[in-house]
DNA sequence: TCTCTATTCAACCCTCTGGTTAATCAACCG
DNA sequence: CGGTTGATTAACCAGAGGGTTGAATAGAGA
């Protein structure tokens, strides 16, 4: 599976997004992350594996704890992909306008 | 399923992302959209249904054709969600720095 | 009308996914 | 050492997802 699909799929689950939100406040152990959810610890462990494979978290080792850390790099790819379509929803963004501006005749006309 | 999960899930498939990319160039019929892919027309039809339920496309009716149109509004939500984490991957973005600037004592604020 | 084209619906097949419980591994502590 | 805590692995289950083929629907056109 390609990287982008992996990241989008990882983000398609509300539990996993909540985990990332929690990790934005700082590293946490599996038990700490699982605490707010009405599901088993094992289920959370699976979610963490999905996030790890998507590159969205890394896990260290501190005695019997496995602290999780947010790794936001893949979100940059998501953002870049989404930005391709920004002109379709952001009225301030007008690629055509920018393009036409480069065609303006004037003192910089030698860049033909 | 919540809206955000629906959109992320729809984007987690490379075929569906390719369909959106194609639609960025303009509306297209199901046959036109299916042409580049080595899968059946019915499979593409299913993908379109997923995109439609996620709000990423709308479909009209022109005789026996069902032209598809890109609807980028849900991508704005994706972008907004991702932006929550921008400070973790964009070095130019430093929320703490901005915050501290507002706390600067003295009338030196106009110094830029 | 009958036919052709564009598209969807229905049924089916695997595989993947999100959850469970039970068992296991790893590390600290008495 | 044995026991407790933190976390993962294993086996299983129900449901969803992406694909197929075949039949059905909607409309254009002869």
XYZ file of C-alpha atoms (C1' of nucleotides) in Angstrom:
284
model
C 0.000 0.000 0.000
C 1.361 3.394 -0.871
C 2.371 5.778 1.862
C -0.368 8.333 1.299
C -3.122 5.709 1.395
C -1.643 4.321 4.592
C -1.769 7.724 6.272
C -5.269 8.558 5.066
C -6.493 5.151 6.226
C -4.888 5.651 9.633
C -6.645 9.003 9.984
C -10.014 7.572 8.964
C -10.696 6.315 12.475
C -11.924 8.696 15.189
C -10.180 6.759 17.947
C -6.865 7.084 16.174
C -7.383 10.788 15.527
C -8.190 11.246 19.219
C -4.977 9.468 20.100
C -3.023 11.871 17.910
C -4.784 14.804 19.524
C -3.773 13.501 22.919
C -0.186 13.026 21.789
C -0.028 16.638 20.649
C 0.034 17.469 24.358
C 3.042 15.260 24.918
C 4.244 11.668 24.954
C 2.096 9.059 26.648
C 2.099 5.382 27.513
C -0.355 2.892 26.079
C -2.355 2.808 29.294
C -2.574 6.577 29.418
C -3.727 6.672 25.817
C -6.278 3.917 26.343
C -7.804 5.431 29.458
C -10.437 7.661 27.775
C -11.750 4.929 25.469
C -14.386 2.295 26.219
C -12.404 -0.374 24.386
C -9.837 -2.879 25.524
C -6.165 -2.144 25.889
C -5.448 -4.623 23.130
C -7.650 -2.723 20.724
C -5.735 0.460 21.503
C -2.499 -1.424 20.980
C -3.728 -2.335 17.500
C -4.579 1.270 16.751
C -1.087 2.257 17.820
C 0.401 -0.290 15.467
C -1.616 1.204 12.604
C -0.434 4.696 13.509
C 3.147 3.472 13.771
C 3.030 1.803 10.344
C 1.678 5.025 8.898
C 4.642 6.834 10.408
C 2.404 8.991 12.588
C 3.919 7.869 15.869
C 7.129 6.321 17.146
C 7.502 4.205 20.257
C 10.377 4.142 22.690
C 11.090 1.907 25.619
C 11.256 2.968 29.250
C 11.318 -0.095 31.505
C 7.991 -1.841 30.952
C 6.426 1.259 29.428
C 6.322 2.013 25.730
C 5.987 5.778 25.449
C 4.356 6.968 22.231
C 5.444 10.128 20.451
C 3.644 12.046 17.749
C 5.455 12.147 14.406
C 3.739 14.728 12.270
C 5.809 14.410 9.105
C 3.175 12.359 7.254
C 0.670 15.120 7.917
C 2.824 17.377 5.791
C 2.154 15.043 2.858
C -1.563 15.132 3.590
C -1.468 18.887 3.688
C 0.474 19.068 0.432
C -1.949 16.739 -1.315
C -4.957 18.682 -0.090
C -3.365 21.951 -1.168
C -3.603 20.797 -4.789
C -7.312 21.446 -4.468
C -7.171 24.619 -2.448
C -8.229 26.725 -5.427
C -11.526 24.848 -5.456
C -12.517 25.880 -1.965
C -10.438 28.857 -0.960
C -11.734 31.984 -2.610
C -8.640 33.911 -1.668
C -6.559 31.463 -3.645
C -6.822 32.153 -7.322
C -4.143 30.402 -9.294
C -5.410 31.820 -12.559
C -4.995 35.315 -11.206
C -1.409 34.580 -10.233
C -0.735 33.088 -13.622
C -2.166 36.053 -15.467
C -0.062 38.336 -13.329
C 3.111 36.747 -14.688
C 1.862 37.506 -18.189
C 1.474 41.209 -17.479
C 3.435 43.225 -20.053
C 5.844 45.739 -18.590
C 9.432 46.218 -17.529
C 9.900 42.512 -16.961
C 8.865 41.671 -20.523
C 12.256 40.174 -21.355
C 11.395 36.952 -19.523
C 9.693 35.674 -22.648
C -19.770 7.365 10.707
C -18.727 10.930 11.295
C -18.086 13.211 8.378
C -14.336 13.558 8.828
C -13.837 9.797 8.999
C -15.921 9.406 5.865
C -13.743 11.847 3.949
C -10.459 10.404 5.183
C -11.667 6.905 4.316
C -12.696 8.041 0.837
C -9.244 9.525 0.276
C -7.481 6.386 1.488
C -7.858 4.710 -1.907
C -5.471 5.606 -4.755
C -8.113 4.980 -7.409
C -10.454 7.442 -5.742
C -7.716 10.041 -5.372
C -6.906 9.620 -9.060
C -10.570 10.173 -9.877
C -10.524 13.428 -7.917
C -7.361 14.498 -9.716
C -9.064 13.851 -13.020
C -12.138 15.807 -11.940
C -9.962 18.793 -11.091
C -9.615 19.218 -14.853
C -13.365 19.339 -15.294
C -16.542 17.291 -15.084
C -16.556 13.790 -16.527
C -18.888 10.866 -17.090
C -18.491 7.493 -15.437
C -17.079 5.978 -18.613
C -14.552 8.742 -18.995
C -13.480 8.364 -15.398
C -13.219 4.594 -15.673
C -11.168 4.578 -18.859
C -7.668 4.825 -17.288
C -8.255 2.046 -14.760
C -7.820 -1.695 -15.230
C -10.970 -2.422 -13.245
C -14.589 -2.866 -14.235
C -17.007 -0.038 -14.763
C -19.052 -1.323 -11.843
C -16.085 -1.025 -9.531
C -15.608 2.582 -10.592
C -19.299 3.178 -10.009
C -18.832 1.955 -6.443
C -15.891 4.284 -5.950
C -18.026 7.169 -7.153
C -20.696 6.279 -4.655
C -18.122 6.409 -1.874
C -16.883 9.792 -3.056
C -20.452 11.050 -3.301
C -21.301 9.926 0.231
C -18.193 11.698 1.465
C -19.426 14.858 -0.251
C -16.396 14.982 -2.522
C -18.385 14.812 -5.739
C -21.897 15.533 -6.956
C -23.597 13.885 -9.874
C -25.954 15.442 -12.366
C -28.014 13.929 -15.094
C -27.581 14.571 -18.828
C -29.645 12.091 -20.812
C -28.168 8.678 -19.960
C -24.954 10.217 -18.701
C -24.243 11.028 -15.071
C -21.620 13.742 -15.142
C -19.477 13.914 -12.004
C -18.283 17.156 -10.515
C -15.607 17.758 -7.931
C -16.853 19.203 -4.642
C -13.840 20.289 -2.678
C -15.561 21.581 0.447
C -14.759 18.477 2.515
C -11.094 19.001 1.709
C -11.292 22.249 3.598
C -12.162 20.249 6.709
C -9.222 17.931 6.084
C -6.960 20.908 5.693
C -8.273 22.501 8.874
C -7.798 19.311 10.848
C -4.267 18.859 9.571
C -3.434 22.458 10.343
C -3.894 21.700 14.045
C -0.583 19.854 13.792
C 1.235 22.246 11.524
C 3.454 23.470 14.366
C 4.862 19.934 14.608
C 6.183 19.831 11.071
C 6.402 23.382 9.795
C 9.439 25.110 11.201
C 8.252 28.477 10.009
C 5.148 28.058 12.107
C 5.883 28.631 15.759
C 2.781 29.248 17.775
C 4.717 29.683 20.989
C 6.840 32.374 19.431
C 3.763 34.246 18.256
C 2.233 33.912 21.692
C 5.315 35.216 23.461
C 5.435 38.178 21.099
C 2.037 39.334 22.338
C 3.406 39.258 25.886
C 6.338 41.525 25.097
C 6.329 44.413 27.588
C 7.141 47.973 26.530
C 6.202 50.191 23.602
C 8.659 48.511 21.259
C 5.845 46.728 19.532
C 6.051 48.814 16.406
C 9.642 47.806 15.929
C 9.510 45.191 13.296
C -41.175 -0.393 -31.174
C -36.592 -2.362 -30.840
C -31.752 -1.586 -30.099
C -27.816 0.484 -28.437
C -25.321 3.014 -24.856
C -24.508 4.543 -20.123
C -25.048 3.362 -15.674
C -26.615 1.063 -11.593
C -28.154 -2.931 -8.795
C -27.631 -7.653 -6.994
C -25.179 -11.462 -5.611
C -21.080 -13.377 -4.586
C -15.998 -13.851 -3.175
C -11.990 -12.663 -0.611
C -9.419 -9.855 2.290
C -8.987 -6.397 5.669
C -10.515 -4.231 9.961
C -11.946 -3.332 14.575
C -13.282 -5.535 18.265
C -13.135 -9.437 21.761
C -10.753 -12.898 25.263
C -6.851 -15.633 26.625
C -2.111 -16.336 26.672
C 2.537 -14.564 26.538
C 6.523 -11.492 26.956
C 9.224 -7.952 29.577
C 10.550 -5.496 33.404
C 10.201 -3.970 38.064
C 9.654 -5.176 43.185
C 8.791 -7.831 47.485
C 12.596 -16.475 43.239
C 7.481 -15.370 42.636
C 4.138 -11.856 41.854
C 2.498 -7.661 39.763
C 2.227 -4.306 36.152
C 2.573 -2.822 31.222
C 2.096 -4.207 26.778
C 2.009 -7.359 22.797
C 0.630 -11.599 20.419
C -2.699 -15.187 19.041
C -7.023 -16.889 17.781
C -11.349 -15.825 16.725
C -15.670 -13.288 15.024
C -18.804 -10.038 12.539
C -18.956 -6.561 9.371
C -17.109 -3.560 5.816
C -14.406 -2.911 1.461
C -12.876 -3.679 -3.208
C -13.270 -6.621 -6.763
C -15.923 -9.695 -10.019
C -19.985 -11.213 -13.250
C -24.699 -10.919 -14.634
C -29.081 -8.713 -14.765
C -31.767 -4.490 -14.695
C -32.827 0.421 -15.547
C -32.922 4.919 -18.208
C -32.730 7.387 -22.163
C -31.417 8.285 -27.384
C -32.222 7.173 -31.718
C -33.442 4.283 -35.983
